[in-house]
């Protein structure tokens, strides 16, 4: 329950951080809040040679409301985004989903960029980002690039981020008029990893639903505004297509049932909100 | 740029409950071990060591933090508050008195962490509902009390603060 040894480095400027990544590449793990990473280091599931602490790069801590999207700097704490007074209006989905992230005690230091980069399949922020069709900015000494959420997370805690790159910002598209948003999840206890998390954006004639905690990454599907039996059938098909597996928390069958039942409930809630 | 090699023990200087202190740590040393073993702070209780139980909860630069998910090196230059920051001149704070009155602790192992999060929580949300109090407490594990005493203690403090708030300043 103690981590393996590593070198600690704490840059204060982005350029310094990118130089370190460029020279040490695979040896480096980036730490911000450390809420997920240090637990994994304590279990020795992760043994980096270099731990680069980026929370002193102050230029990465910001929230910017653009016309199209809310841009959040990588080291912005989840608590700060959740407490932002414009969040409920600009992104009702984040306002509904983020209280499910861990606890009051972990959101205080857990960061938005950290959660996206860690890309746990049960995490709320990657799921919201996928449903909102947002994007991630990656920087390296080679330059910066913007990657859409669906291309960023490729699997279980695996992303398109290259070894010399780091996440510098996350872009959450702002709520569109006429679209309703809803979020809910089932956990053993509040704050635990989701057995099944559902996020929905619905308009009068479209349903866009994302599922977390079942497949190896957040998975999104879009339908026309189905209802009744048609919706049940679509949800059933989606539930099977996710290929959820049995684990210590729940059976695959239970997960499929959650996709059907919780999915329907969250879709109806989102549709209520768009009226 | 602060850099510490893996085998190097470096002086870590920070503010502990308002006083400047220095200790020595290699990068892999967890903050909990650093505070408890190196600096002798027995109020740091180590439970699960992976951020779940909340016993080691302290405040770093004002923010509630899990000590076991933090490395000593990370707090170089920071301000750290432990449960000892709550009492003044040996007198317990309102929250601590209420915990005592309502039997919000039995063995006391989880208590320092819970007091630290609760005091921070009340700064952000001075007038919480019972549900909000319970959600906040869900970030801690207590196997003795069943949490009911804690909820009552927090509610009493909220009530006292509300009443005092209505009085004109002395």
Coordinates of N, CA and C in Angstrom, one line a residue, chain A residues 185-196 247-250 254:
Chain A
X185 N -27.4 8.0 -12.3 CA -26.5 6.8 -12.3 C -26.9 5.9 -11.1
X186 N -26.5 4.6 -11.2 CA -26.7 3.7 -10.1 C -25.4 3.3 -9.5
X187 N -25.2 3.4 -8.2 CA -24.0 3.0 -7.5 C -24.4 2.3 -6.3
X188 N -23.4 1.5 -5.7 CA -23.7 0.9 -4.4 C -24.0 1.9 -3.3
X189 N -23.1 2.9 -3.3 CA -23.3 4.0 -2.4 C -22.9 5.3 -3.1
X190 N -23.5 6.4 -2.7 CA -23.2 7.7 -3.4 C -21.7 7.9 -3.5
X191 N -21.2 8.2 -4.6 CA -19.7 8.5 -4.7 C -18.9 7.4 -5.2
X192 N -19.5 6.1 -5.2 CA -18.8 5.0 -5.7 C -18.8 5.1 -7.2
X193 N -17.9 4.2 -7.8 CA -17.9 4.2 -9.3 C -19.3 3.7 -9.8
X194 N -19.8 4.3 -10.9 CA -21.1 4.0 -11.4 C -21.1 2.5 -12.0
X195 N -22.1 1.8 -11.6 CA -22.4 0.5 -12.2 C -23.0 0.7 -13.6
X196 N -23.8 1.8 -13.6 CA -24.3 2.2 -14.9 C -24.7 3.7 -14.8
X247 N -18.9 -8.4 -12.9 CA -17.8 -8.1 -12.0 C -18.3 -8.1 -10.6
X248 N -17.4 -7.8 -9.6 CA -17.8 -7.9 -8.2 C -19.0 -6.9 -7.9
X249 N -19.2 -5.9 -8.7 CA -20.2 -4.9 -8.3 C -21.6 -5.3 -8.8
X250 N -21.6 -5.9 -10.0 CA -22.9 -6.3 -10.6 C -22.8 -7.3 -11.7
X254 N -27.8 -7.5 -14.9 CA -28.2 -6.3 -14.1 C -27.9 -5.0 -14.8

